[in-house]
Amino acid sequence: MSTIVRDTPATQDFGAYVQSTTTFVTFGEIEYYLDQAPAQVVSFQPSRPSDGLFGDLERDLLPCTAIKWSKEELSKGDLDAISAELILHDDVWTPAFFEGETIYRLDVAIKIANNMTLVNSHHTPNTTEFEDIRSLKKIARVLADILQQLREDLLTPFREQLVVSVINISQILIRFIRTDYLAPFNPRGDSYQSPSSSSTGSAVASAAYPWLDFTIGTDTGGSTRHPAGVCGTYGMRASTNVACTAGIYSVSPLLDSLGVFARSALVLEAAMKSLIEPLYSPSLSSEPPVKYKLLYPIRAKNTKPQDSRRWFPYPGEPGYAADVEDLFEETVQQLETHLKCARSPFNLDDLWRQTRPAGQDESLDKATGGLYTVLTTHSCVRKTVDPFIADFKAANNGRSPFIDSVVKARQDQGRSTTTLQYETAVQSAKVFSQWFRDVVLAKSAEDEFPLLIFPQSWGSATYRDEPDNGPLFFSAFSIYSLSYLSGCPDCTVPVGEARCRSRVTEAEMFLPVSLSVLSSPETDLQLLALLSELEDKGVLAPVKAGIRMYADEDL
């Protein structure tokens, strides 16, 4: 049975249907988003104007499941077989899509239009309720036209699961049920915070569902680390090339890596080791380090976070957010105690100016800021996007897929990037990588283990309905580039919560605070073991799923 969970009255103006807020429907206790914009509006004149099209249909919605079917009859056994196949291969499918009775007379009408069969009306009207069979055929043809454009032979629920909605006695509209339309909901705080982007679904799942021990994602420019920070989980980017990335859609072979999300360091270690060890463990050391070096990047003197990198504050100067930086300071002090070493403060921009390789601009922004755009857009359009578009057109009679305007602009940038520009960016990335390894992560002894820590998330509110006014292309140095350009393992580590007031609920909420912990390339197993040890000793703590990362007694 389908039930409307949230809905608002529709308004109609000059033939356009506008819905002011989000609508969801529930099938088999699973909630699905109902597309805001109608795929088709159908107008007709019933034989008797006093009659409604679907009688007393609940909330004026008629959920229907449409499948492609060419045989003369459609039996329950046929539906059971289709459902069994979909359960195996489609993680969106629920057998509830096939609950209810088949509308056999509507089936005949749709067969008139391209052999399409409509099944599963959760309200099954008798033929007498459809006073004008011509209207019925018109509905059938619209459904057929929509379904004709779809690629799959079997039903794909988030594309072909339909809702027929009654506007009035002479007009209906057809909308798709979507499961991939909105960004996932970040469960932390007021549940209206931005979940970040890219591998966000995996981050949200780890933060929301206690029955998921870990989730996986990818990380090219921060796709695991940033979602982990705002969703309050551990999130680790593996060293480049130590985990198999076969089968993923590549953004940049030079930068792509695997990512894992978990709510505890112990689970993170187990999951990441299982992905790394089969091929690469012989070359990765798991011996515990003898001596640590704790690298502590600080802002330049007399600068504010918005004018500089969001590093730790310059010693003796007021910080960005006192409560959060107090939390950072407490964690760093515990690290110093446990690792038996004092932090080594430095300013990255000053260090670059003083030690940069020959021929490099003294500005870190100018030297590295444009690399990510060139490296990712040039590779992605040639290795992933354009081949996909070609396959899509071949399977859809030359029709192009829909591409978001922002994504399209970045793809066009990649197509206009020359091979020479790409090769120059690759060389610049290698120069920075070598500098970072040799200078920033330099060892004073062979048994020394450098650790670079820096703020990842500050417990500040970023609401999901706020427009993204960020640049279309990155032109400044990014803290995420430290690992994606150098190939280092980099882990987002939750360290606490920040208390603030929600502008949505107008109630108190708690948002994640986290650090990034980075070590030298191919030291993944040692870094993972250290994080598990820190958790075991109480320096770090596992987080819980849900609105709060920690119970009050854990704080």
XYZ file of C-alpha atoms in Angstrom:
555
model
C 0.000 0.000 0.000
C 1.311 3.399 -0.885
C 0.955 6.238 1.611
C 1.812 9.884 1.145
C 4.176 10.871 3.903
C 4.514 14.575 3.157
C 2.619 16.625 0.624
C 1.311 20.138 0.092
C -1.555 21.375 -2.036
C -0.759 21.934 -5.682
C -1.243 25.202 -7.487
C -1.934 25.603 -11.160
C -1.057 28.699 -13.172
C -1.112 28.994 -16.958
C -0.939 25.247 -17.360
C 2.153 24.893 -15.169
C 2.080 22.701 -12.102
C 4.006 24.055 -9.124
C 4.566 22.258 -5.858
C 5.942 24.345 -3.035
C 7.646 21.681 -0.954
C 8.902 18.128 -1.200
C 6.617 15.122 -1.579
C 7.498 11.575 -0.638
C 5.724 8.258 -1.046
C 6.334 5.107 0.919
C 6.433 1.620 -0.556
C 7.089 -1.293 1.764
C 8.312 1.030 4.549
C 10.868 2.609 2.170
C 10.510 6.320 1.497
C 10.958 7.655 -2.039
C 11.249 11.221 -3.262
C 8.587 12.306 -5.737
C 9.966 14.423 -8.543
C 8.891 18.059 -8.242
C 8.453 18.688 -11.954
C 5.894 16.657 -13.918
C 7.256 14.564 -16.751
C 4.019 15.080 -18.677
C 0.720 16.875 -18.193
C -2.299 15.277 -19.868
C -5.514 17.250 -20.433
C -8.782 15.719 -21.668
C -12.536 16.137 -21.454
C -14.383 13.336 -19.642
C -17.830 12.298 -20.868
C -19.479 13.502 -17.698
C -17.800 16.608 -16.188
C -19.204 15.794 -12.770
C -17.142 12.600 -12.587
C -13.629 12.484 -11.172
C -11.134 10.412 -13.090
C -10.155 8.059 -10.286
C -12.986 8.354 -7.825
C -12.024 8.898 -4.214
C -8.356 8.078 -4.726
C -6.361 8.694 -1.553
C -4.794 12.164 -1.631
C -5.298 12.285 -5.404
C -2.282 10.084 -6.149
C -2.295 6.861 -8.132
C 1.028 4.985 -7.785
C 1.631 2.738 -10.783
C 4.476 0.481 -11.815
C 5.218 0.342 -15.525
C 7.139 -2.502 -17.153
C 7.947 -3.476 -20.699
C 5.966 -6.528 -21.760
C 5.290 -7.958 -25.198
C 3.388 -11.186 -24.463
C -0.387 -11.491 -24.816
C -0.920 -12.119 -21.088
C 0.737 -11.063 -17.868
C 0.358 -13.562 -15.025
C 1.210 -13.367 -11.350
C 3.977 -15.827 -12.028
C 5.459 -13.416 -14.566
C 5.421 -10.604 -12.012
C 6.964 -12.835 -9.331
C 9.778 -13.808 -11.713
C 10.479 -10.176 -12.628
C 10.468 -9.178 -8.962
C 12.835 -12.012 -8.011
C 15.270 -10.914 -10.718
C 15.146 -7.292 -9.607
C 15.781 -8.194 -5.967
C 19.089 -9.748 -7.028
C 20.295 -6.913 -9.242
C 18.613 -3.665 -8.152
C 19.223 -2.256 -4.682
C 16.342 0.219 -5.074
C 13.710 -2.397 -5.826
C 11.069 -3.409 -3.307
C 8.405 -6.092 -3.942
C 5.875 -3.526 -2.715
C 6.016 -2.021 -6.213
C 4.048 -5.068 -7.385
C 1.449 -5.110 -4.622
C -2.188 -4.656 -5.642
C -4.075 -5.845 -8.659
C -3.264 -5.570 -12.321
C -5.475 -3.266 -14.379
C -6.040 -5.596 -17.276
C -8.227 -3.257 -19.317
C -5.686 -0.499 -19.000
C -3.160 -3.108 -20.073
C -5.006 -3.529 -23.355
C -5.071 0.227 -23.923
C -1.358 0.559 -23.358
C -0.679 -2.361 -25.651
C -2.294 -0.302 -28.338
C 0.490 2.207 -27.766
C 3.789 0.390 -28.252
C 2.989 -2.788 -26.308
C 3.406 -1.215 -22.886
C 1.769 -2.727 -19.835
C 0.885 -0.745 -16.754
C 0.585 -2.735 -13.550
C 0.229 -2.135 -9.844
C -2.358 0.507 -9.170
C -2.759 0.599 -5.418
C -6.232 1.882 -6.107
C -7.753 -0.306 -8.815
C -10.674 1.459 -10.495
C -13.226 -0.454 -12.472
C -13.554 0.250 -16.170
C -16.788 2.117 -15.514
C -14.822 4.752 -13.626
C -13.068 5.644 -16.878
C -16.007 7.152 -18.747
C -14.021 7.960 -21.872
C -11.789 5.193 -23.260
C -10.132 7.764 -25.510
C -8.791 9.497 -22.400
C -7.520 6.136 -21.214
C -5.669 5.588 -24.475
C -4.170 9.060 -24.260
C -2.741 8.277 -20.823
C -1.415 5.004 -22.211
C 0.338 6.677 -25.108
C 2.021 9.212 -22.821
C 3.339 6.434 -20.617
C 4.514 4.536 -23.659
C 6.357 7.564 -25.049
C 8.163 8.043 -21.739
C 9.073 4.395 -21.326
C 10.196 4.043 -24.922
C 13.178 6.264 -24.155
C 14.432 4.058 -21.324
C 17.353 1.711 -21.875
C 16.746 -1.262 -19.629
C 14.655 -4.254 -20.603
C 13.555 -4.741 -17.007
C 12.068 -2.174 -14.685
C 14.421 0.297 -13.047
C 12.276 1.637 -10.207
C 13.746 5.114 -9.861
C 13.203 5.701 -13.577
C 10.042 3.769 -14.377
C 8.103 3.821 -11.126
C 5.412 6.387 -11.840
C 2.820 8.353 -9.931
C -0.262 9.542 -11.789
C -1.619 12.580 -9.974
C -5.104 14.012 -10.401
C -5.151 17.809 -10.710
C -8.844 18.103 -11.475
C -11.504 16.219 -13.416
C -9.969 17.167 -16.745
C -6.232 17.032 -16.171
C -3.661 14.636 -14.768
C 0.104 14.774 -14.562
C 2.706 12.053 -14.516
C 5.734 12.259 -12.244
C 8.698 9.958 -11.671
C 9.629 8.625 -8.287
C 13.284 9.439 -7.712
C 15.787 7.920 -5.326
C 18.843 9.759 -6.648
C 17.584 13.324 -6.965
C 18.401 15.019 -3.676
C 21.718 15.004 -1.856
C 21.607 12.565 1.076
C 20.600 14.006 4.435
C 23.395 14.508 6.947
C 22.040 12.988 10.191
C 24.168 15.173 12.475
C 22.870 18.254 14.261
C 19.475 19.370 12.993
C 19.646 17.007 9.957
C 19.630 20.056 7.656
C 23.399 20.447 7.416
C 25.231 20.036 4.123
C 26.571 16.498 3.742
C 29.340 17.764 1.416
C 29.612 16.078 -1.997
C 31.074 13.229 -4.047
C 31.235 10.130 -1.771
C 28.610 11.779 0.428
C 26.202 8.843 0.262
C 28.771 6.570 1.859
C 29.593 9.153 4.549
C 25.932 9.732 5.397
C 25.247 5.997 5.515
C 28.102 5.443 7.951
C 26.927 8.344 10.137
C 23.247 7.348 10.039
C 22.954 3.557 10.171
C 24.350 1.611 13.147
C 23.992 -1.677 11.252
C 26.623 -0.569 8.721
C 30.102 -1.263 10.078
C 31.842 0.638 7.289
C 31.201 2.059 3.828
C 33.478 2.667 0.869
C 33.972 5.577 -1.488
C 36.623 7.198 -3.624
C 38.862 10.181 -3.047
C 40.386 12.274 -5.810
C 40.381 15.773 -4.351
C 38.812 15.238 -0.914
C 35.762 13.137 -1.761
C 36.129 10.949 1.326
C 37.850 13.283 3.752
C 35.507 16.277 3.596
C 32.209 14.322 3.809
C 33.667 12.399 6.758
C 34.450 15.684 8.477
C 30.983 17.219 8.218
C 29.192 13.903 8.824
C 31.251 13.065 11.900
C 32.949 9.791 10.946
C 36.417 8.490 10.295
C 37.242 8.738 6.602
C 40.548 7.637 5.147
C 42.058 8.154 1.725
C 44.526 5.371 0.975
C 47.955 6.071 -0.474
C 47.719 6.398 -4.226
C 48.042 3.021 -5.961
C 48.058 0.820 -2.832
C 44.378 -0.123 -3.153
C 42.807 -1.491 -6.303
C 40.552 1.025 -8.078
C 39.500 -1.282 -10.918
C 35.885 -0.692 -11.896
C 35.500 2.843 -10.545
C 34.684 5.768 -12.801
C 37.992 7.577 -12.962
C 38.333 11.320 -12.486
C 42.125 11.352 -12.720
C 44.303 8.211 -12.726
C 47.078 10.338 -11.256
C 44.998 11.366 -8.221
C 42.263 8.730 -7.740
C 42.336 6.597 -4.614
C 40.037 4.448 -2.529
C 38.309 5.714 0.615
C 36.692 4.045 3.621
C 34.265 5.475 6.202
C 33.722 3.999 9.671
C 32.636 5.074 13.133
C 35.674 3.631 14.877
C 39.389 3.463 14.148
C 39.424 -0.269 14.834
C 36.797 -0.994 12.166
C 38.480 1.440 9.790
C 41.763 -0.430 10.191
C 40.154 -3.823 9.544
C 38.250 -2.620 6.487
C 41.151 -0.730 4.940
C 43.602 -3.579 5.548
C 41.270 -5.975 3.770
C 41.310 -3.701 0.721
C 45.064 -3.078 0.774
C 46.667 -6.335 1.854
C 45.799 -8.789 -0.964
C 48.080 -7.066 -3.485
C 50.266 -4.556 -1.710
C 50.976 -5.679 1.852
C 54.466 -7.045 1.078
C 55.632 -3.519 0.204
C 53.899 -1.808 3.133
C 55.523 -1.816 6.543
C 53.362 -2.633 9.551
C 56.144 -2.276 12.115
C 55.274 0.293 14.795
C 57.386 3.442 14.542
C 60.047 4.064 17.200
C 59.987 7.858 17.071
C 57.297 10.322 15.962
C 57.485 13.801 14.502
C 54.272 15.828 14.973
C 53.975 18.505 12.269
C 51.722 21.400 13.286
C 50.920 23.942 10.504
C 50.014 27.402 11.788
C 48.589 30.538 10.200
C 50.850 33.453 9.393
C 51.201 36.122 12.054
C 48.450 38.737 12.181
C 46.167 36.917 9.738
C 42.606 35.723 10.070
C 41.448 32.257 8.953
C 39.412 33.720 6.094
C 42.536 35.508 4.834
C 44.846 32.524 5.167
C 44.830 28.738 5.362
C 42.566 27.317 7.995
C 45.519 25.990 9.923
C 46.026 26.167 13.660
C 46.256 29.698 15.113
C 49.551 31.524 15.334
C 50.881 31.090 18.917
C 49.603 33.794 21.237
C 47.006 35.151 18.808
C 43.219 34.730 19.200
C 41.804 31.834 17.265
C 38.978 31.404 14.793
C 36.521 29.752 17.190
C 37.638 29.581 20.794
C 35.672 26.494 21.861
C 36.678 24.499 18.794
C 40.329 25.511 18.952
C 40.378 24.652 22.653
C 39.175 21.196 21.610
C 41.919 20.971 18.971
C 44.494 22.064 21.547
C 43.359 19.454 24.054
C 43.637 16.726 21.409
C 47.099 17.880 20.290
C 48.336 17.897 23.869
C 47.121 14.323 24.299
C 48.900 13.356 21.093
C 52.123 14.927 22.341
C 51.870 12.932 25.551
C 51.065 9.629 23.886
C 53.584 9.985 21.049
C 56.274 11.315 23.408
C 57.112 14.240 21.144
C 56.443 17.972 21.026
C 54.657 19.546 18.092
C 56.733 21.222 15.399
C 54.986 24.476 14.354
C 55.601 25.824 10.847
C 53.894 27.971 8.239
C 53.520 26.176 4.931
C 53.537 29.315 2.779
C 56.743 30.574 4.401
C 58.363 27.169 4.059
C 57.455 27.031 0.368
C 58.849 30.508 -0.311
C 62.124 29.621 1.435
C 62.676 26.129 0.015
C 60.629 25.926 -3.209
C 62.168 24.107 -6.173
C 63.842 26.157 -8.874
C 61.497 27.695 -11.393
C 58.450 27.594 -9.116
C 56.402 30.691 -8.273
C 56.877 31.882 -4.696
C 53.105 31.924 -4.231
C 51.762 28.505 -3.294
C 48.416 29.533 -4.787
C 49.952 30.320 -8.174
C 52.241 27.302 -8.142
C 49.586 24.701 -7.327
C 46.144 26.335 -7.408
C 45.191 25.473 -10.985
C 46.591 21.937 -11.055
C 43.482 20.151 -9.843
C 41.228 21.656 -12.531
C 43.600 20.710 -15.354
C 44.416 17.226 -14.051
C 40.820 16.232 -13.373
C 38.839 17.810 -16.201
C 41.276 16.793 -18.960
C 41.379 13.155 -17.832
C 37.747 12.794 -16.829
C 36.163 13.919 -20.086
C 38.457 11.739 -22.190
C 38.534 8.583 -20.078
C 35.083 8.595 -18.486
C 32.559 11.219 -19.601
C 32.868 11.215 -23.387
C 32.904 7.397 -23.659
C 29.786 7.298 -21.481
C 28.017 9.915 -23.603
C 28.877 7.977 -26.764
C 27.489 4.748 -25.276
C 24.365 6.547 -24.103
C 23.695 8.027 -27.530
C 24.232 4.666 -29.214
C 21.676 3.059 -26.926
C 19.147 5.912 -27.123
C 18.792 6.726 -30.804
C 21.303 9.568 -30.658
C 19.724 11.285 -27.638
C 22.213 12.918 -25.245
C 21.979 12.433 -21.466
C 21.070 15.286 -19.160
C 24.166 16.898 -17.624
C 24.028 19.502 -14.868
C 25.129 22.959 -16.036
C 27.995 23.190 -13.534
C 29.278 19.742 -14.451
C 28.943 20.563 -18.133
C 30.965 23.760 -17.743
C 33.767 21.802 -16.099
C 33.615 19.162 -18.828
C 33.848 21.841 -21.498
C 36.881 23.215 -19.691
C 38.463 19.778 -19.847
C 37.792 19.449 -23.569
C 39.445 22.802 -24.198
C 42.531 21.881 -22.144
C 45.388 20.930 -24.438
C 47.694 17.953 -24.061
C 50.581 20.334 -23.465
C 48.700 22.052 -20.619
C 47.920 18.665 -19.101
C 51.503 17.432 -19.344
C 52.756 20.675 -17.808
C 50.335 20.244 -14.894
C 51.467 16.642 -14.405
C 55.073 17.773 -14.189
C 54.203 20.558 -11.725
C 52.303 18.058 -9.566
C 55.351 15.780 -9.487
C 57.587 18.698 -8.490
C 55.290 19.632 -5.588
C 54.976 15.999 -4.546
C 58.730 15.568 -4.327
C 59.122 18.840 -2.419
C 56.425 17.855 0.071
C 58.000 14.464 0.709
C 61.569 15.759 0.938
C 60.981 18.991 2.857
C 57.716 18.849 4.833
C 57.851 15.140 5.650
C 61.640 15.094 6.060
C 62.996 12.644 8.654
C 65.774 13.458 11.092
C 66.370 9.728 11.563
C 65.522 6.592 9.618
C 63.159 5.334 12.319
C 61.270 8.637 12.604
C 57.588 8.677 11.583
C 56.306 12.130 10.476
C 52.638 12.907 11.185
C 51.018 16.045 9.789
C 47.836 17.164 11.554
C 45.543 20.051 10.661
C 41.895 21.110 11.213
C 39.387 19.356 8.979
C 35.934 20.407 10.230
C 35.204 23.181 12.702
C 31.692 22.368 13.883
C 30.327 25.340 11.947
C 26.841 25.321 10.428
C 26.514 24.989 6.662
C 22.875 24.479 5.708
C 21.915 22.279 2.785
C 19.565 24.916 1.334
C 22.238 27.596 1.139
C 23.402 28.279 -2.434
C 26.894 27.170 -3.330
C 28.663 30.385 -4.260
C 32.056 28.758 -4.540
C 34.216 29.117 -7.646
C 33.521 26.974 -10.674
C 37.238 26.276 -10.986
C 39.782 26.137 -8.184
C 42.629 28.620 -8.419
C 44.018 28.618 -4.858
C 46.054 26.116 -2.911
C 43.891 23.451 -1.239
C 44.692 21.669 1.998
C 43.361 18.517 0.322
C 46.127 18.719 -2.277
C 48.755 17.778 0.283
C 47.756 14.134 0.005
C 46.322 13.917 -3.515
C 49.417 15.511 -5.073
C 51.918 13.630 -2.881
C 50.083 10.287 -2.787
C 50.028 10.173 1.027
C 47.445 8.395 3.190
C 45.192 10.975 4.834
C 42.544 10.287 7.471
C 39.778 12.485 8.835
C 39.539 11.808 12.572
C 36.555 12.947 14.686
C 37.651 14.608 17.922
C 34.473 16.185 19.318
C 31.343 18.258 18.806
C 30.626 21.986 18.739
C 27.461 23.343 20.308
C 25.435 25.883 18.319
C 21.868 26.927 17.581
C 20.027 25.808 14.451
C 18.360 28.478 12.342
C 15.999 25.755 11.085
C 14.777 24.163 14.307
C 15.728 27.126 16.532
C 17.032 24.561 18.978
C 20.465 23.630 20.256
C 22.450 21.216 18.095
C 25.909 19.647 18.035
C 28.085 19.530 14.904
C 31.224 17.480 14.181
C 34.757 18.692 14.868
C 37.588 16.737 13.282
C 41.277 16.727 12.436
C 43.155 15.416 9.427
C 46.074 13.084 10.112
C 48.500 12.514 7.229
C 51.636 10.362 6.997
C 54.225 9.499 4.343
C 53.251 7.541 1.210
C 52.690 3.804 1.700
C 52.615 4.034 5.510
C 48.907 3.215 5.551
C 49.129 0.186 7.830
C 51.253 2.017 10.389
C 48.896 5.003 10.379
C 45.860 2.755 10.798
C 47.497 0.867 13.674
C 48.358 4.153 15.382
C 44.766 5.430 15.121
C 43.456 2.173 16.611
C 46.000 2.466 19.416
C 44.971 6.077 20.102
C 41.346 4.991 20.267
C 42.218 2.130 22.596
C 44.086 4.518 24.918
C 41.216 7.034 24.969
C 42.955 9.788 23.021
C 40.359 9.250 20.283
C 36.890 7.770 20.683
C 34.500 5.867 18.413
C 31.392 7.793 17.382
C 27.761 6.756 17.363
C 25.269 6.835 14.509
C 22.537 9.455 14.524
C 22.083 13.081 15.506
C 24.818 13.044 18.169
C 28.294 11.575 17.724
C 28.698 10.924 21.420
C 26.427 10.221 24.348
C 26.647 12.781 27.143
C 28.487 10.318 29.368
C 31.184 9.905 26.689
C 32.094 13.594 26.697
